[in-house]
mmCIF file of C-alpha atoms in Angstrom:
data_model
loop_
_atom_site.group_PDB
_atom_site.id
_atom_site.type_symbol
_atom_site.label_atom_id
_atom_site.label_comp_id
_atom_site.label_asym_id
_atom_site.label_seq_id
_atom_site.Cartn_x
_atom_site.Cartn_y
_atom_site.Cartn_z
ATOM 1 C CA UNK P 1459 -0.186 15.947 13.329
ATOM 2 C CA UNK P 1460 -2.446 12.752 12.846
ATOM 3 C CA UNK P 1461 -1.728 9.858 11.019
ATOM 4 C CA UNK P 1462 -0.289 6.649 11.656
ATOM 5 C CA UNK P 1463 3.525 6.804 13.690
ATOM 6 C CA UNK P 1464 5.468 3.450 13.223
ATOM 7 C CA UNK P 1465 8.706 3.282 15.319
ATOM 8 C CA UNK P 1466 11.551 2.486 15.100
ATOM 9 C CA UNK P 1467 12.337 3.781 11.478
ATOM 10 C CA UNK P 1468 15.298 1.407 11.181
ATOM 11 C CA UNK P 1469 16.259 -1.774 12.969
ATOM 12 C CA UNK P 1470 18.853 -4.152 12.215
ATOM 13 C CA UNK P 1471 18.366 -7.521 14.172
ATOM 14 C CA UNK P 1472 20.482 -10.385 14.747
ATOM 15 C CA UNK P 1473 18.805 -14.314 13.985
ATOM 16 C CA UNK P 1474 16.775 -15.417 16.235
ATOM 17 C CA UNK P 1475 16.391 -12.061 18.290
ATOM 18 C CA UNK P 1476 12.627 -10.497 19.034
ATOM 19 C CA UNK P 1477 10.968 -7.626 18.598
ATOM 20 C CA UNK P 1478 7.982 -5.503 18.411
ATOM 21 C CA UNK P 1479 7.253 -3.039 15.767
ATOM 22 C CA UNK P 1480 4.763 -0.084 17.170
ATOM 23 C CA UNK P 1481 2.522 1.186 15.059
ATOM 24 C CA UNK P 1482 -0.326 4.414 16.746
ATOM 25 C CA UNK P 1483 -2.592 6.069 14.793
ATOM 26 C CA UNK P 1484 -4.929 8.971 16.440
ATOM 27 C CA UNK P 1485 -7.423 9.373 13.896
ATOM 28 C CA UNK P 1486 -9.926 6.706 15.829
ATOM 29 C CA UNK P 1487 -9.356 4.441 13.061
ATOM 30 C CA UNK P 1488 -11.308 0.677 13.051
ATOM 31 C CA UNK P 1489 -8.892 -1.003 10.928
ATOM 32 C CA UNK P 1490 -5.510 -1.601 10.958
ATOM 33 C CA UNK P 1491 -3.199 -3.739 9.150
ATOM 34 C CA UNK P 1492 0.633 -4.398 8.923
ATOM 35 C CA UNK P 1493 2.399 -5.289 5.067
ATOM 36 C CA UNK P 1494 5.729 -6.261 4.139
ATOM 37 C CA UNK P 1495 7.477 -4.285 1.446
ATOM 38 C CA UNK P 1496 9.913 -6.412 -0.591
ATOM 39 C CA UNK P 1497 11.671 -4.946 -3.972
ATOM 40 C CA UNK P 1498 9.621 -6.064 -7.487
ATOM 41 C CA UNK P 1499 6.676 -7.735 -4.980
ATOM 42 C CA UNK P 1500 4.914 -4.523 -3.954
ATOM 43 C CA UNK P 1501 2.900 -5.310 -0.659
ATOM 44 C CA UNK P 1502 2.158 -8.182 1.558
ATOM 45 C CA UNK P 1503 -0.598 -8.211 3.784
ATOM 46 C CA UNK P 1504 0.860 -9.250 7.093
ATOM 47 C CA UNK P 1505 -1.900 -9.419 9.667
ATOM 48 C CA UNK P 1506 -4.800 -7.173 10.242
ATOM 49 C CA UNK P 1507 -7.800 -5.943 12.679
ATOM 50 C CA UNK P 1508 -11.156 -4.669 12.362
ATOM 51 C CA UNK P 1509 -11.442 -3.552 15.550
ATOM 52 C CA UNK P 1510 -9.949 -3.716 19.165
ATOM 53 C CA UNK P 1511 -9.770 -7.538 20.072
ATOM 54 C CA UNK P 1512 -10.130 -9.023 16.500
ATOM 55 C CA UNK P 1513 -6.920 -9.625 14.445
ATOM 56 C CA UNK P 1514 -6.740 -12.216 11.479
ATOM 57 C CA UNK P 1515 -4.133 -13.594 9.664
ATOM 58 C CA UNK P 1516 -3.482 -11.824 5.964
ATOM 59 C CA UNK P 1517 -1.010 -13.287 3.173
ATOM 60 C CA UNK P 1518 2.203 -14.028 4.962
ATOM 61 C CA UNK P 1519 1.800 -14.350 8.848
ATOM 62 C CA UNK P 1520 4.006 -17.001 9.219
ATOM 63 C CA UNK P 1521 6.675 -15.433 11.763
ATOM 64 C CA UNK P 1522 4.612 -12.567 13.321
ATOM 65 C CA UNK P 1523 2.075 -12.248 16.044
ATOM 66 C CA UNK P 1524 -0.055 -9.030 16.524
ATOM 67 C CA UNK P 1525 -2.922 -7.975 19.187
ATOM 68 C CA UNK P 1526 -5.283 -4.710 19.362
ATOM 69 C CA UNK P 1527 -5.911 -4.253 22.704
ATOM 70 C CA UNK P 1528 -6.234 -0.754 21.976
ATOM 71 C CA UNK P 1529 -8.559 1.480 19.313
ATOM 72 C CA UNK P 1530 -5.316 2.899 18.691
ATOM 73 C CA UNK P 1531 -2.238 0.330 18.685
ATOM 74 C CA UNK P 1532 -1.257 -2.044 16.838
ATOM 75 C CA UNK P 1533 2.024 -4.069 17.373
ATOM 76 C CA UNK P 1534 3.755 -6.522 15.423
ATOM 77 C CA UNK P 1535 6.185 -8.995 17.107
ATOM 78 C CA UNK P 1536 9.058 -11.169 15.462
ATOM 79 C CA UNK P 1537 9.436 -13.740 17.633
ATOM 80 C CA UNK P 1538 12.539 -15.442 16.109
ATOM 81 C CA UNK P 1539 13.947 -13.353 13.399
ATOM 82 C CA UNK P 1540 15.018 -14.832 10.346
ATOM 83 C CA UNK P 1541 16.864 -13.285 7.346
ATOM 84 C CA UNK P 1542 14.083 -13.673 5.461
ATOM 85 C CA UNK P 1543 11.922 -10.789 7.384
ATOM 86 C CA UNK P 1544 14.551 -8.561 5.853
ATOM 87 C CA UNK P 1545 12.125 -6.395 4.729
ATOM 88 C CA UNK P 1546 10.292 -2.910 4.735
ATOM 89 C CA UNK P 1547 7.165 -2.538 7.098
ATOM 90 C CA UNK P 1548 4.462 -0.178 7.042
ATOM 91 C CA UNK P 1549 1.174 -0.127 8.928
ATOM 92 C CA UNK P 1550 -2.242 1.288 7.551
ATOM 93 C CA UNK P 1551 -5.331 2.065 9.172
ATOM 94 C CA UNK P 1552 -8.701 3.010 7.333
ATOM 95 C CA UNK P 1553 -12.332 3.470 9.157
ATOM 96 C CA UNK P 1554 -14.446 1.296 8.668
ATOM 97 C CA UNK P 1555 -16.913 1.522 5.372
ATOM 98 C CA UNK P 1556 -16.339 4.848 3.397
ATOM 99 C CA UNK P 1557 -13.996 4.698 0.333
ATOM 100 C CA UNK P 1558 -11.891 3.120 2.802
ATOM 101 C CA UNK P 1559 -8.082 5.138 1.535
ATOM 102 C CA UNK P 1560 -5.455 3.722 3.603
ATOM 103 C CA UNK P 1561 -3.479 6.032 5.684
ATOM 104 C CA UNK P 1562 0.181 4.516 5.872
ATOM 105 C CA UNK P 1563 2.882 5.142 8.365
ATOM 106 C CA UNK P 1564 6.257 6.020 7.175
ATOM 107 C CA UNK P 1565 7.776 2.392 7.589
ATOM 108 C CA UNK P 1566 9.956 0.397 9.390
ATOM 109 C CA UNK P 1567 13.467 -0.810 7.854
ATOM 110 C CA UNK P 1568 14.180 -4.140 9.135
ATOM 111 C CA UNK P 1569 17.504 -6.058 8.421
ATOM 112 C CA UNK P 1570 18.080 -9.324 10.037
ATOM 113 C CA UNK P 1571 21.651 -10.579 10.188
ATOM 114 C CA UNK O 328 -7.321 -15.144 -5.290
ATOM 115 C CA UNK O 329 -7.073 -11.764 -5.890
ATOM 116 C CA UNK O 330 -3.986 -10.250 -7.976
ATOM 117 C CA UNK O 331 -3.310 -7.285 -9.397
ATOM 118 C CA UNK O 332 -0.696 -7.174 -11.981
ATOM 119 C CA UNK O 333 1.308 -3.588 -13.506
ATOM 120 C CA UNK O 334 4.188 -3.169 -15.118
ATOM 121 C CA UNK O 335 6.997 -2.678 -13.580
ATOM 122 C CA UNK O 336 8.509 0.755 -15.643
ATOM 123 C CA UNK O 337 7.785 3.563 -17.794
ATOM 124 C CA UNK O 338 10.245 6.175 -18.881
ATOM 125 C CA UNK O 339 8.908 9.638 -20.097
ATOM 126 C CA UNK O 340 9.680 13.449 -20.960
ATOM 127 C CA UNK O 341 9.301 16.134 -18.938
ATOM 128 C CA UNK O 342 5.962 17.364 -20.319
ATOM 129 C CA UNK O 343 4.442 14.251 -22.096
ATOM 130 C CA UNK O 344 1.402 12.274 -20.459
ATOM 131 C CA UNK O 345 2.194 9.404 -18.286
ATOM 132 C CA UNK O 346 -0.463 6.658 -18.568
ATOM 133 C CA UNK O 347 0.115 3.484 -15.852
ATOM 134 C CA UNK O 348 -1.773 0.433 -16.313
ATOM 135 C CA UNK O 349 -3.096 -2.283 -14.082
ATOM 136 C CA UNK O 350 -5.241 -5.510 -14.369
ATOM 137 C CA UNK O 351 -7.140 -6.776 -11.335
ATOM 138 C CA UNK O 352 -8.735 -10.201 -11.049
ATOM 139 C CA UNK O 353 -11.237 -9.725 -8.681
ATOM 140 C CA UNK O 354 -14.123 -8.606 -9.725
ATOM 141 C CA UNK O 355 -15.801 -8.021 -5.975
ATOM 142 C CA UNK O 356 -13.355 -4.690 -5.577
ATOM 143 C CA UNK O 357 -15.435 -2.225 -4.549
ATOM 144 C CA UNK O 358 -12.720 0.127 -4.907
ATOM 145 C CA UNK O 359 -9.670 0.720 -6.753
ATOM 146 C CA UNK O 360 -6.428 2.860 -5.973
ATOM 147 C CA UNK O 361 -3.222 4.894 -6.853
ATOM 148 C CA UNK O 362 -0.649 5.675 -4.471
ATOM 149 C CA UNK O 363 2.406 7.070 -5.086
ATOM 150 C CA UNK O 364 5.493 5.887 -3.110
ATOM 151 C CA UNK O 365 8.760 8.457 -3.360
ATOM 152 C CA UNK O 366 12.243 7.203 -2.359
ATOM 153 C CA UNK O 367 12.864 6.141 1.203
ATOM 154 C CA UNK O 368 9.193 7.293 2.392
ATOM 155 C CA UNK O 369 5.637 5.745 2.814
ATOM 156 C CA UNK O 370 2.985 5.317 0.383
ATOM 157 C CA UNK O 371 0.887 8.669 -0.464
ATOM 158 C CA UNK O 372 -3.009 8.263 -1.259
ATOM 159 C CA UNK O 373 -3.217 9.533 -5.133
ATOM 160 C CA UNK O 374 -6.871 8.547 -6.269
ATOM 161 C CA UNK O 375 -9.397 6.439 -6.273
ATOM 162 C CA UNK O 376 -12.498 5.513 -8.028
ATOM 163 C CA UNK O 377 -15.343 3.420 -6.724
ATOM 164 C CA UNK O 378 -16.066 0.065 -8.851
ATOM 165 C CA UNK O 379 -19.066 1.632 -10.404
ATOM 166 C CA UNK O 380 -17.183 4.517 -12.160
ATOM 167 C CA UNK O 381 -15.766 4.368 -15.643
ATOM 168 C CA UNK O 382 -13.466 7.631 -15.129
ATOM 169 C CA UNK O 383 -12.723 10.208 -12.367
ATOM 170 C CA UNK O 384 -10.709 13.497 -13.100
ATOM 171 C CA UNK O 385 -8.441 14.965 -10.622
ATOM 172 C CA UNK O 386 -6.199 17.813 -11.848
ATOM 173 C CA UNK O 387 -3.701 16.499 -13.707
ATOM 174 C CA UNK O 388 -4.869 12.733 -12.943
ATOM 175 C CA UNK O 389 -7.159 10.734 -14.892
ATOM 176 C CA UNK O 390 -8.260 7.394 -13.838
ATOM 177 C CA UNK O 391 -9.960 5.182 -16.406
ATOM 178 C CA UNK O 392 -11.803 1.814 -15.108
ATOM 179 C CA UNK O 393 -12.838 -1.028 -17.408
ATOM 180 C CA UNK O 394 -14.564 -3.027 -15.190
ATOM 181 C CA UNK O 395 -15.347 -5.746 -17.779
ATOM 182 C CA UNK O 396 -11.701 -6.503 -18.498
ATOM 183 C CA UNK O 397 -10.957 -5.384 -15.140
ATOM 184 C CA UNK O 398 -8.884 -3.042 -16.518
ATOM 185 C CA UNK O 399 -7.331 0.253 -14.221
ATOM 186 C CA UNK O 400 -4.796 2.698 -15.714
ATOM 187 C CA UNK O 401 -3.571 6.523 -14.188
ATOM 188 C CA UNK O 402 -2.905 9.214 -16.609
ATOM 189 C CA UNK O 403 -0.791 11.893 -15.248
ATOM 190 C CA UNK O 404 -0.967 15.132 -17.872
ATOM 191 C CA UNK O 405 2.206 17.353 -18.119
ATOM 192 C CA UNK O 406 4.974 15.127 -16.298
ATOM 193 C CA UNK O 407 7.119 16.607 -14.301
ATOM 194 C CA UNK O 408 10.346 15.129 -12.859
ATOM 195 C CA UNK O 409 8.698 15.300 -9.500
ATOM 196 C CA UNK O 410 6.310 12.806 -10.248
ATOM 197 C CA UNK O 411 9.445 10.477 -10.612
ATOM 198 C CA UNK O 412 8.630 7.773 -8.776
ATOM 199 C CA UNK O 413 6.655 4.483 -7.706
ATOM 200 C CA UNK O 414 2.896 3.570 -8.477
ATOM 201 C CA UNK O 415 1.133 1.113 -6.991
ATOM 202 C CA UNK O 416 -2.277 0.394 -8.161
ATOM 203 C CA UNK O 417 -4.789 -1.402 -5.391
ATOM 204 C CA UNK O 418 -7.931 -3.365 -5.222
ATOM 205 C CA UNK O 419 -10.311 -3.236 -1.891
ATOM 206 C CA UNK O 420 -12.534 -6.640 -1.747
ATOM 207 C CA UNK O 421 -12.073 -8.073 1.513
ATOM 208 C CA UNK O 422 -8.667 -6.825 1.950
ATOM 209 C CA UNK O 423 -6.425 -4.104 0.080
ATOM 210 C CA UNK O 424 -4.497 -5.792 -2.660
ATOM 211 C CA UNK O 425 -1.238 -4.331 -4.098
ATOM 212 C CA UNK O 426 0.013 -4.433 -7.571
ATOM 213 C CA UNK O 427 4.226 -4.803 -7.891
ATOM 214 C CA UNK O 428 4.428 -1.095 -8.805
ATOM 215 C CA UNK O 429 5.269 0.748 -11.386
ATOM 216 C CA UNK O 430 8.822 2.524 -11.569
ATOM 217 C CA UNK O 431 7.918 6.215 -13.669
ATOM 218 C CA UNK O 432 10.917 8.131 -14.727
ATOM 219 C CA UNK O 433 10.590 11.698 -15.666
ATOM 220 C CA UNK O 434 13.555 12.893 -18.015
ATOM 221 C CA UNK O 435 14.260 16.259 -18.185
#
């Protein structure tokens, strides 16, 4: 089915450990973006791209890197974890122009230890 | 900045109208959103209505936009428990901008 796939669906990490979130989506999608889910704060804009080659930083990058070398991936790495990306990640992607709705992946559950 | 403010929950009967309100700041949104989040899964596209809209009708959803007092709110006729669950509202600008949510409870 298309739509945006995120793997893994849960993670649990130890301090200082790395990792890459994967995030596809097969819909030929311009934009994609990565947000943080955190209990009463709704969504964080984490880092985002308009297109293969072009990411920019959103409301709370400190902590993550992403590229787009691809129309359709979009990874985010944790180079150190830190308790404090205990969190719930989701990735979106939208075309470009249009209403621009949001298709979200199903998340990631990160715990950092 | 942009911000986008709801409250955070709303208890109703099985049957009664739901109505969800939102404020937004910015008032470059070209569009405005509801999705609906259920327990342990990812956020579901409700509705939308483009900044130069005052209402849009979608079955049992009604979305009402005040754009001068920047204003958003999602009625939901009939309630049923399986519309128990979280509402975000959102604002597109430059970005997509995400409200806290809004924790509905249907009682039965």
């Amino acid at each position: 089915n298309a739509g945006v796939t995120q793997t893994p669906k849960f993670q649990v990490l130890k301090t200082g450990q790395s990792m890459t979130l994967q995030c596809a989506q097969d819909m030929n999608h311009e934009y994609m973006s990565w947000y943080r889910q955190d209990p009463g704060m709704g969504l964080r804009l984490i880092h985002y791209s308009v297109g293969a080659g072009i990411t920019d930083q959103g409301e709370v990058p400190n902590g993550y890197n992403v590229s787009r070398s691809t129309t359709e991936d979009f990874p985010l790495r944790l180079l150190s974890a830190a308790p404090s990306q205990t969190s719930v990640y989701f990735c979106a992607s939208t075309p470009t122009g249009g209403f621009g709705g949001y298709t979200f992946g199903s998340g990631t559950r990160l715990t950092v230890v | 900045g942009e911000d986008v403010e709801q409250s955070l929950f709303l208890s109703v009967r099985e049957g009664d109208s739901s109505v969800i309100n939102c404020t937004y700041t910015d008032s470059s949104s070209t569009y405005l959103y509801w999705y609906k989040q259920e327990p342990g899964a990812g956020l579901q596209l409700l509705t939308y209505i483009f900044s130069n809209m005052d209402m849009k009708q979608d079955q049992r959803l009604t979305v009402l936009l005040n754009k001068k007092d920047k204003h958003l709110s999602l009625r939901i006729a009939d309630t049923q428990t399986g519309d128990s669950a979280i509402y975000f509202c959102a604002e597109r600008a430059r970005e997509l901008v995400f409200g806290a949510g809004t924790i509905l409870r249907v009682k039965s």
